[in-house]
């Protein structure tokens, strides 16, 4: 585990929108662990499902890999059966992955690319993981990326998608957000830290409803959608081609 996240201890002093810069990279593991209920379970689910669905000789993608936690689950599951391509557009995240995973990079099991996933090539894939990343793309980019993923998957291939969501009813969204804030408070974040992070994420992390995600996947032609996890306003789905 890296450094403790104290970025918003004094509020959003810079007033800048949230970005995945060096400062965030250094505290990222602590930040995501204390902020996303069920995050560690998603990593275990990714490992399990990757074991079940990997087709030898295909590609496996981790889109928006951050510090490679999901990549690590994929490496554990696949033991070299497929090539893993992990992509992030944050310079500091990808540099850190290059150090952390130097052994697996040398053996050719994984390749880290510093790239905008909107422009990445996805081919011959049996598994694509997007663990809490689609939410940072524009709605148009989401649709285009999901289509590219669908096209790049082999028949029977899977997409594991985790996202923060909101609900159709504002009342329910507010209720669940309030419980989520209690979860963060119980993990040591102050009221000021919680509200400052929320403000800095405004317009950067844009949620959709569960129905919007399901509808998009169905429209694209995914033959099945399975909810693998649901924790407050955080969901993990598996879509199969
Ligand atoms: C995990 N999946 O630990 N292109 C590439 N990367 C992007 C883009 C983009 N357009 N937009 C955002 N990112 C990880 C956690 S974190 C989730 C993912 C969170 C990257 C961004 O740089 C960051 O590293 C990651 O997506 C989101 O399983 O912080 O809530």
Short mmCIF file of C-alpha atoms and ligand atoms in Angstrom, two decimals:
data_model
loop_
_atom_site.label_atom_id
_atom_site.label_comp_id
_atom_site.label_asym_id
_atom_site.label_seq_id
_atom_site.Cartn_x
_atom_site.Cartn_y
_atom_site.Cartn_z
CA UNK A 1 0.00 0.00 0.00
CA UNK A 2 1.35 3.47 -0.93
CA UNK A 3 0.98 6.72 1.03
CA UNK A 4 -2.17 7.71 2.91
CA UNK A 5 -4.55 9.94 0.95
CA UNK A 6 -4.58 13.40 2.52
CA UNK A 7 -5.07 15.36 -0.72
CA UNK A 8 -8.28 17.11 0.38
CA UNK A 9 -7.41 17.39 4.09
CA UNK A 10 -7.37 21.21 3.81
CA UNK A 11 -10.23 21.31 1.25
CA UNK A 12 -9.83 21.75 -2.51
CA UNK A 13 -7.15 24.42 -2.06
CA UNK A 14 -6.19 24.60 -5.74
CA UNK A 15 -9.84 24.63 -6.86
CA UNK A 16 -8.77 22.44 -9.77
CA UNK A 17 -10.84 19.59 -11.18
CA UNK A 18 -9.70 16.11 -10.14
CA UNK A 19 -7.01 14.51 -12.31
CA UNK A 20 -4.86 11.38 -12.12
CA UNK A 21 -1.59 13.26 -11.61
CA UNK A 22 1.55 12.31 -9.66
CA UNK A 23 0.02 13.37 -6.32
CA UNK A 24 -3.03 11.11 -6.86
CA UNK A 25 -0.84 8.26 -8.18
CA UNK A 26 1.17 8.27 -4.94
CA UNK A 27 -1.94 7.80 -2.75
CA UNK A 28 -4.15 5.97 -5.26
CA UNK A 29 -4.27 2.56 -3.57
CA UNK A 30 -5.34 4.06 -0.25
CA UNK A 31 -7.78 6.44 -1.98
CA UNK A 32 -9.67 3.79 -3.96
CA UNK A 33 -9.68 1.30 -1.09
CA UNK A 34 -11.24 3.85 1.31
CA UNK A 35 -13.62 5.35 -1.29
CA UNK A 36 -15.12 2.50 -3.31
CA UNK A 37 -17.15 -0.07 -1.38
CA UNK A 38 -16.44 -3.55 -2.72
CA UNK A 39 -13.32 -2.50 -4.65
CA UNK A 40 -11.26 -5.45 -3.38
CA UNK A 41 -14.10 -7.83 -4.20
CA UNK A 42 -14.08 -6.58 -7.81
CA UNK A 43 -10.41 -7.60 -8.01
CA UNK A 44 -11.23 -11.12 -6.79
CA UNK A 45 -14.17 -11.38 -9.20
CA UNK A 46 -11.95 -10.31 -12.10
CA UNK A 47 -9.46 -13.03 -11.18
CA UNK A 48 -12.15 -15.72 -10.96
CA UNK A 49 -13.94 -14.77 -14.15
CA UNK A 50 -10.67 -14.41 -16.07
CA UNK A 51 -9.78 -17.97 -15.09
CA UNK A 52 -13.17 -19.21 -16.32
CA UNK A 53 -13.34 -17.30 -19.59
CA UNK A 54 -9.81 -16.92 -20.91
CA UNK A 55 -9.22 -18.47 -24.33
CA UNK A 56 -5.58 -19.44 -24.88
CA UNK A 57 -3.75 -17.28 -27.39
CA UNK A 58 -6.23 -14.39 -27.31
CA UNK A 59 -5.60 -10.91 -25.90
CA UNK A 60 -6.85 -9.71 -22.52
CA UNK A 61 -7.28 -5.98 -21.92
CA UNK A 62 -7.31 -3.88 -18.74
CA UNK A 63 -8.57 -0.45 -19.82
CA UNK A 64 -7.79 2.37 -17.36
CA UNK A 65 -5.40 0.18 -15.38
CA UNK A 66 -4.20 2.84 -12.86
CA UNK A 67 -1.57 1.06 -10.72
CA UNK A 68 -2.41 -2.35 -12.18
CA UNK A 69 -4.55 -3.88 -9.42
CA UNK A 70 -6.90 -5.52 -11.96
CA UNK A 71 -3.88 -6.33 -14.16
CA UNK A 72 -2.43 -8.19 -11.20
CA UNK A 73 -5.65 -10.23 -10.84
CA UNK A 74 -5.46 -11.05 -14.54
CA UNK A 75 -1.81 -12.09 -14.28
CA UNK A 76 -2.65 -14.40 -11.36
CA UNK A 77 -5.53 -15.95 -13.29
CA UNK A 78 -3.89 -16.44 -16.64
CA UNK A 79 -0.31 -17.52 -15.86
CA UNK A 80 0.85 -16.63 -19.36
CA UNK A 81 -2.03 -18.25 -21.32
CA UNK A 82 -2.86 -14.93 -22.96
CA UNK A 83 -1.12 -11.62 -23.47
CA UNK A 84 -2.39 -8.83 -21.21
CA UNK A 85 -2.53 -5.29 -22.55
CA UNK A 86 -3.02 -2.72 -19.79
CA UNK A 87 -3.73 0.87 -20.78
CA UNK A 88 -3.98 4.19 -18.97
CA UNK A 89 -3.57 7.79 -20.13
CA UNK A 90 -2.01 8.98 -16.86
CA UNK A 91 1.73 9.31 -17.30
CA UNK A 92 2.49 8.79 -13.60
CA UNK A 93 0.27 5.68 -13.35
CA UNK A 94 1.88 4.02 -16.37
CA UNK A 95 5.42 4.90 -15.20
CA UNK A 96 4.65 3.36 -11.82
CA UNK A 97 3.27 0.19 -13.48
CA UNK A 98 6.42 -0.12 -15.60
CA UNK A 99 8.44 -0.36 -12.36
CA UNK A 100 6.02 -2.54 -10.40
CA UNK A 101 5.52 -5.10 -13.17
CA UNK A 102 9.03 -5.10 -14.66
CA UNK A 103 9.39 -8.90 -14.33
CA UNK A 104 6.08 -9.70 -16.06
CA UNK A 105 6.85 -7.09 -18.73
CA UNK A 106 10.23 -8.79 -19.41
CA UNK A 107 8.59 -12.20 -19.83
CA UNK A 108 6.08 -10.67 -22.26
CA UNK A 109 3.04 -11.55 -20.14
CA UNK A 110 1.89 -7.94 -19.95
CA UNK A 111 2.41 -4.74 -21.85
CA UNK A 112 1.55 -1.28 -20.42
CA UNK A 113 0.54 1.45 -22.83
CA UNK A 114 0.17 5.15 -22.07
CA UNK A 115 -2.79 5.85 -24.27
CA UNK A 116 -6.29 7.31 -24.30
CA UNK A 117 -8.51 4.20 -24.34
CA UNK A 118 -10.80 6.02 -26.77
CA UNK A 119 -8.06 5.54 -29.37
CA UNK A 120 -6.83 2.07 -28.37
CA UNK A 121 -7.02 -0.90 -30.68
CA UNK A 122 -8.92 -3.88 -29.29
CA UNK A 123 -8.50 -7.10 -31.24
CA UNK A 124 -8.85 -10.85 -30.69
CA UNK A 125 -9.95 -10.32 -27.07
CA UNK A 126 -11.45 -13.00 -24.85
CA UNK A 127 -11.61 -10.66 -21.82
CA UNK A 128 -11.85 -6.90 -21.47
CA UNK A 129 -11.86 -5.31 -18.01
CA UNK A 130 -12.98 -1.71 -17.38
CA UNK A 131 -12.95 -1.36 -13.62
CA UNK A 132 -14.41 2.07 -12.71
CA UNK A 133 -13.19 3.90 -15.83
CA UNK A 134 -16.05 4.38 -18.32
CA UNK A 135 -17.44 6.98 -15.89
CA UNK A 136 -14.54 9.32 -16.78
CA UNK A 137 -15.32 9.36 -20.54
CA UNK A 138 -17.87 11.55 -22.30
CA UNK A 139 -21.17 9.82 -23.11
CA UNK A 140 -20.25 9.79 -26.81
CA UNK A 141 -16.84 8.26 -26.07
CA UNK A 142 -18.48 5.58 -23.90
CA UNK A 143 -20.75 4.46 -26.73
CA UNK A 144 -17.86 4.39 -29.22
CA UNK A 145 -15.56 2.50 -26.83
CA UNK A 146 -18.24 -0.05 -25.95
CA UNK A 147 -18.83 -0.64 -29.65
CA UNK A 148 -15.09 -1.07 -30.26
CA UNK A 149 -14.91 -3.55 -27.37
CA UNK A 150 -17.85 -5.53 -28.71
CA UNK A 151 -16.23 -5.71 -32.13
CA UNK A 152 -12.83 -6.67 -30.66
CA UNK A 153 -14.19 -9.54 -28.55
CA UNK A 154 -14.13 -13.10 -29.89
CA UNK A 155 -17.52 -14.89 -29.83
CA UNK A 156 -18.23 -15.84 -26.20
CA UNK A 157 -15.73 -13.23 -24.99
CA UNK A 158 -16.58 -11.18 -21.90
CA UNK A 159 -16.49 -7.58 -20.77
CA UNK A 160 -16.27 -7.01 -17.00
CA UNK A 161 -17.52 -3.51 -16.28
CA UNK A 162 -17.56 -1.82 -12.88
CA UNK A 163 -19.09 1.63 -12.47
CA UNK A 164 -20.40 4.10 -9.97
CA UNK A 165 -24.06 4.75 -10.85
CA UNK A 166 -26.99 6.96 -9.88
CA UNK A 167 -30.65 5.97 -9.64
CA UNK A 168 -33.77 7.06 -11.54
CA UNK A 169 -35.15 8.68 -8.41
CA UNK A 170 -33.25 11.65 -6.97
CA UNK A 171 -34.47 10.67 -3.51
CA UNK A 172 -32.87 7.22 -3.81
CA UNK A 173 -29.67 8.68 -5.28
CA UNK A 174 -29.41 11.11 -2.35
CA UNK A 175 -30.13 8.37 0.20
CA UNK A 176 -27.49 6.02 -1.19
CA UNK A 177 -24.94 8.87 -1.60
CA UNK A 178 -25.49 9.71 2.03
CA UNK A 179 -24.72 6.09 3.02
CA UNK A 180 -21.67 6.16 0.72
CA UNK A 181 -20.44 9.30 2.51
CA UNK A 182 -20.88 7.49 5.85
CA UNK A 183 -18.79 4.64 4.42
CA UNK A 184 -16.03 7.13 3.58
CA UNK A 185 -16.33 8.80 6.98
CA UNK A 186 -16.00 5.40 8.66
CA UNK A 187 -12.81 4.95 6.63
CA UNK A 188 -11.34 8.10 8.13
CA UNK A 189 -12.27 10.86 5.67
CA UNK A 190 -13.52 14.11 7.22
CA UNK A 191 -16.65 15.95 6.03
CA UNK A 192 -14.39 18.56 4.40
CA UNK A 193 -12.38 15.89 2.54
CA UNK A 194 -15.57 14.19 1.32
CA UNK A 195 -17.21 17.40 0.07
CA UNK A 196 -14.00 18.76 -1.49
CA UNK A 197 -13.35 15.53 -3.42
CA UNK A 198 -17.00 15.50 -4.55
CA UNK A 199 -16.66 19.10 -5.81
CA UNK A 200 -13.40 18.39 -7.64
CA UNK A 201 -15.00 15.35 -9.36
CA UNK A 202 -17.96 17.43 -10.58
CA UNK A 203 -18.10 17.05 -14.38
CA UNK A 204 -15.06 14.70 -14.30
CA UNK A 205 -16.77 11.55 -13.01
CA UNK A 206 -20.24 11.47 -14.57
CA UNK A 207 -22.47 8.57 -13.56
CA UNK A 208 -25.25 6.88 -15.53
CA UNK A 209 -28.06 4.62 -14.33
CA UNK A 210 -27.88 0.85 -14.30
CA UNK A 211 -30.53 0.84 -17.02
CA UNK A 212 -28.41 3.06 -19.30
CA UNK A 213 -25.48 0.63 -19.01
CA UNK A 214 -27.67 -2.41 -19.61
CA UNK A 215 -29.47 -0.78 -22.51
CA UNK A 216 -26.22 0.19 -24.23
CA UNK A 217 -24.81 -3.33 -23.88
CA UNK A 218 -28.03 -4.87 -25.23
CA UNK A 219 -28.16 -2.45 -28.18
CA UNK A 220 -24.60 -3.40 -29.09
CA UNK A 221 -25.56 -7.06 -29.25
CA UNK A 222 -24.12 -8.56 -26.04
CA UNK A 223 -26.07 -11.79 -25.60
CA UNK A 224 -26.08 -11.78 -21.80
CA UNK A 225 -25.67 -9.38 -18.87
CA UNK A 226 -24.90 -10.74 -15.40
CA UNK A 227 -24.69 -8.57 -12.31
CA UNK A 228 -21.68 -9.88 -10.40
CA UNK A 229 -21.65 -7.35 -7.58
CA UNK A 230 -23.68 -4.48 -6.18
CA UNK A 231 -22.47 -2.33 -3.28
CA UNK A 232 -24.47 0.88 -2.62
CA UNK A 233 -24.02 2.91 -5.84
CA UNK A 234 -21.21 0.74 -7.25
CA UNK A 235 -21.91 -2.15 -9.62
CA UNK A 236 -19.98 -4.82 -11.49
CA UNK A 237 -21.46 -6.45 -14.58
CA UNK A 238 -20.28 -9.16 -16.90
CA UNK A 239 -21.45 -8.83 -20.50
CA UNK A 240 -20.90 -11.77 -22.84
CA UNK A 241 -20.72 -11.58 -26.64
C1 LIG B 1 -8.31 -0.62 -10.88
N1 LIG B 1 -9.09 0.01 -13.09
O1 LIG B 1 -7.57 -0.41 -9.90
N2 LIG B 1 -7.88 6.70 -21.26
C2 LIG B 1 -7.09 5.94 -20.46
N3 LIG B 1 -7.21 5.92 -19.11
C3 LIG B 1 -8.15 6.72 -18.57
C4 LIG B 1 -8.99 7.54 -19.33
C5 LIG B 1 -8.84 7.51 -20.74
N4 LIG B 1 -9.59 8.24 -21.56
N5 LIG B 1 -9.83 8.22 -18.50
C6 LIG B 1 -9.50 7.84 -17.24
N6 LIG B 1 -8.49 6.94 -17.29
C7 LIG B 1 -8.39 0.48 -11.91
C8 LIG B 1 -8.99 1.72 -11.32
S1 LIG B 1 -9.35 4.43 -11.72
C9 LIG B 1 -10.89 4.50 -10.96
C10 LIG B 1 -9.33 2.77 -12.34
C11 LIG B 1 -11.09 5.60 -10.00
C12 LIG B 1 -7.84 6.26 -16.16
C13 LIG B 1 -7.30 7.21 -15.09
O2 LIG B 1 -6.03 7.72 -15.45
C14 LIG B 1 -7.27 6.31 -13.86
O3 LIG B 1 -6.02 5.70 -13.70
C15 LIG B 1 -8.35 5.26 -14.15
O4 LIG B 1 -8.79 5.49 -15.48
C16 LIG B 1 -9.56 5.32 -13.19
O5 LIG B 1 -8.96 -1.66 -11.05
O6 LIG B 1 -10.14 6.33 -9.69
O7 LIG B 1 -12.28 5.73 -9.53
#
